[in-house]
Amino acid sequence: GTGVVTATPEQGDVEYLSPVTIGGQTINMDFDSGSSDLWVFNTELAAGSQAGHSNFNPETSTTFQLLQGASFEISYGDGSGAAGNVGTDTVNIGGATVTNQAVELATAVSSSFVQDTQSNGLVGLAFSKLNTIKPVQQKTFFDNAIATLPIPVFTADLRHAAVGAYEFGNIDSTKFNGSLSWTDVNATSGFWQFSSQQFAVGTGPTMNLAGGQAIADTGTTLMIADPSIVNAYYSQVQGAVNNETVGGVTFPCAAQLPDLAVDIGGNYMATVRGDDINFSPVDAAGTTCFGGLQAGTAGGLQIYGDIMFKSQFVAFNGGNNSIGMAPHQ
Ligand SMILES: C[C@H](Cc1ccc(C(C)(C)C)cc1)[C@H](NN)c1nnnn1Cc1ccc2c(c1)OCO2
């Protein structure tokens, strides 16, 4: 069957949380199309790490089974990470259910996860080849569910400061304008990756980024793009500066931010609303704001995170490895 769950933004849209039922226990987790491990806060963690979190208890689940000798260890690009043991259990996301889903029980988590008490783990929705479980790699929830879904798709409908949804096995056409533009994905990297070689700032000319590649990553808060795009964009924003102390571009919160259009696979220009690129104030007075668009390494993989998802409804098709996009309704 299909599954639909709410996606509730944390304060400042830092991440989106959705309810996941594991062995009958419902836990709010962060769905991440840029990684492939489902790991959860749990009663095996040190008490100090468990504090403030919803902790899965494998002992009270009648369907949990330890995967003897299996372990995981994941580190994320922002320097955070988690590691621990592995079991299997029945995982139900809004009605879409997988029995014997690999559920990774963290026995160690980095401080950023401990401090983020709204999030109790991640549900990886990238390709299973990135799963970190050893000695035998395991499949993602979507990979396990795909055969039982009416259509082999999950969709992300993420909103600025409002409740959105993730849906499995259905494309709700009331959630977007017009029709979806589909783009082939290169799954070799394990990410939902596509070419992104053109961009436009506001009503300005289309510019080229030869060889540009990007991933659609619901687990990343911002948009991390090539420095050439970022420089071209902020050259149009009065008072924008590269602020070493806060670690990225800031500008006056009153600045008018242009939209940014980025090429998706050569088939579609996705427009990201300028308002969403005004991400958050960095000072108490709210005079200086931090950009939702920040620079990655030149020539590196661009990461189109939640800043883009707030403007675009995205469908992930695991049947033919493609991504569909359209502006939100
Ligand atoms: C960061 C998230 C993974 C995560 C999500 C949430 C959290 C908190 C709960 C604590 C808020 C931490 C971590 C992302 N997921 N695909 C990811 N996982 N691996 N790479 N990325 C993208 C990247 C994000 C930020 C970079 C980066 C690369 O390189 C430099 O800075």
GROMACS .gro file of N, CA and C and ligand atoms in nm, residues 10 14-15 30 32-35 39 75-81 110-114 116 119 121-122 191 215 217-221 224 303, ligand 1:
model
  133
   10GLU      N    1   1.163   2.195   1.178
   10GLU     CA    2   1.213   2.243   1.306
   10GLU      C    3   1.222   2.394   1.297
   14VAL      N    4   1.553   2.408   0.992
   14VAL     CA    5   1.686   2.343   0.993
   14VAL      C    6   1.675   2.201   0.939
   15GLU      N    7   1.564   2.134   0.974
   15GLU     CA    8   1.538   2.001   0.921
   15GLU      C    9   1.390   1.973   0.938
   30ASP      N   10   1.435   1.222   1.078
   30ASP     CA   11   1.472   1.313   0.969
   30ASP      C   12   1.494   1.231   0.842
   32ASP      N   13   1.624   1.156   0.486
   32ASP     CA   14   1.745   1.209   0.424
   32ASP      C   15   1.772   1.142   0.290
   33SER      N   16   1.736   1.210   0.181
   33SER     CA   17   1.759   1.152   0.048
   33SER      C   18   1.908   1.158   0.008
   34GLY      N   19   1.992   1.207   0.101
   34GLY     CA   20   2.135   1.214   0.073
   34GLY      C   21   2.218   1.116   0.154
   35SER      N   22   2.154   1.017   0.218
   35SER     CA   23   2.228   0.909   0.285
   35SER      C   24   2.138   0.785   0.287
   39TRP      N   25   1.901   0.498   1.113
   39TRP     CA   26   1.950   0.474   1.248
   39TRP      C   27   1.868   0.555   1.347
   75SER      N   28   2.951   0.882   0.886
   75SER     CA   29   2.992   1.019   0.913
   75SER      C   30   2.938   1.107   0.801
   76TYR      N   31   2.886   1.220   0.838
   76TYR     CA   32   2.819   1.310   0.743
   76TYR      C   33   2.912   1.426   0.707
   77GLY      N   34   2.879   1.491   0.596
   77GLY     CA   35   2.966   1.596   0.545
   77GLY      C   36   2.980   1.715   0.637
   78ASP      N   37   2.885   1.728   0.731
   78ASP     CA   38   2.895   1.844   0.822
   78ASP      C   39   2.977   1.808   0.945
   79GLY      N   40   3.037   1.686   0.943
   79GLY     CA   41   3.123   1.647   1.055
   79GLY      C   42   3.052   1.569   1.162
   80SER      N   43   2.919   1.554   1.151
   80SER     CA   44   2.847   1.477   1.252
   80SER      C   45   2.854   1.328   1.215
   81GLY      N   46   2.804   1.244   1.306
   81GLY     CA   47   2.811   1.100   1.277
   81GLY      C   48   2.744   1.017   1.385
  110SER      N   49   2.721   1.188   1.756
  110SER     CA   50   2.796   1.313   1.778
  110SER      C   51   2.709   1.415   1.850
  111SER      N   52   2.774   1.515   1.905
  111SER     CA   53   2.705   1.611   1.993
  111SER      C   54   2.592   1.684   1.920
  112SER      N   55   2.612   1.710   1.791
  112SER     CA   56   2.507   1.786   1.719
  112SER      C   57   2.376   1.707   1.717
  113PHE      N   58   2.386   1.574   1.714
  113PHE     CA   59   2.263   1.492   1.718
  113PHE      C   60   2.204   1.491   1.859
  114VAL      N   61   2.291   1.481   1.960
  114VAL     CA   62   2.241   1.480   2.099
  114VAL      C   63   2.166   1.609   2.128
  116ASP      N   64   2.022   1.812   1.923
  116ASP     CA   65   1.900   1.832   1.843
  116ASP      C   66   1.791   1.737   1.892
  119SER      N   67   1.510   1.564   1.676
  119SER     CA   68   1.539   1.457   1.581
  119SER      C   69   1.590   1.333   1.656
  121GLY      N   70   1.690   1.043   1.491
  121GLY     CA   71   1.756   0.954   1.397
  121GLY      C   72   1.720   0.992   1.254
  122LEU      N   73   1.785   0.924   1.162
  122LEU     CA   74   1.768   0.952   1.020
  122LEU      C   75   1.711   0.832   0.946
  191PHE      N   76   2.392   0.868  -0.485
  191PHE     CA   77   2.302   0.981  -0.458
  191PHE      C   78   2.200   0.995  -0.570
  215ILE      N   79   2.311   1.699  -0.636
  215ILE     CA   80   2.226   1.594  -0.578
  215ILE      C   81   2.107   1.660  -0.511
  217ASP      N   82   1.897   1.657  -0.195
  217ASP     CA   83   1.929   1.609  -0.061
  217ASP      C   84   1.839   1.670   0.044
  218THR      N   85   1.732   1.597   0.081
  218THR     CA   86   1.637   1.649   0.181
  218THR      C   87   1.702   1.662   0.319
  219GLY      N   88   1.816   1.595   0.339
  219GLY     CA   89   1.880   1.596   0.471
  219GLY      C   90   1.974   1.712   0.491
  220THR      N   91   1.993   1.795   0.387
  220THR     CA   92   2.078   1.912   0.401
  220THR      C   93   1.992   2.036   0.409
  221THR      N   94   2.020   2.120   0.504
  221THR     CA   95   1.936   2.238   0.530
  221THR      C   96   1.943   2.339   0.416
  224ILE      N   97   2.411   2.411  -0.133
  224ILE     CA   98   2.556   2.427  -0.143
  224ILE      C   99   2.591   2.418  -0.290
  303ILE      N  100   2.495   2.050  -0.367
  303ILE     CA  101   2.396   1.985  -0.282
  303ILE      C  102   2.272   2.073  -0.273
  330LIG     C1  103   2.447   1.698   0.668
  330LIG     C2  104   2.333   1.603   0.635
  330LIG     C3  105   2.323   1.486   0.735
  330LIG     C4  106   2.280   1.545   0.870
  330LIG     C5  107   2.145   1.574   0.892
  330LIG     C6  108   2.104   1.628   1.014
  330LIG     C7  109   2.196   1.654   1.114
  330LIG     C8  110   2.150   1.717   1.244
  330LIG     C9  111   2.030   1.641   1.300
  330LIG    C10  112   2.258   1.716   1.349
  330LIG    C11  113   2.109   1.861   1.219
  330LIG    C12  114   2.330   1.626   1.090
  330LIG    C13  115   2.373   1.572   0.968
  330LIG    C14  116   2.345   1.555   0.492
  330LIG     N1  117   2.248   1.450   0.464
  330LIG     N2  118   2.250   1.401   0.333
  330LIG    C15  119   2.483   1.508   0.457
  330LIG     N3  120   2.536   1.392   0.491
  330LIG     N4  121   2.658   1.389   0.434
  330LIG     N5  122   2.679   1.499   0.364
  330LIG     N6  123   2.569   1.573   0.376
  330LIG    C16  124   2.551   1.700   0.305
  330LIG    C17  125   2.648   1.804   0.355
  330LIG    C18  126   2.600   1.902   0.441
  330LIG    C19  127   2.684   2.001   0.490
  330LIG    C20  128   2.816   2.002   0.451
  330LIG    C21  129   2.864   1.905   0.366
  330LIG    C22  130   2.781   1.802   0.317
  330LIG     O1  131   2.996   1.926   0.343
  330LIG    C23  132   3.032   2.044   0.415
  330LIG     O2  133   2.916   2.088   0.484
   0.00000   0.00000   0.00000
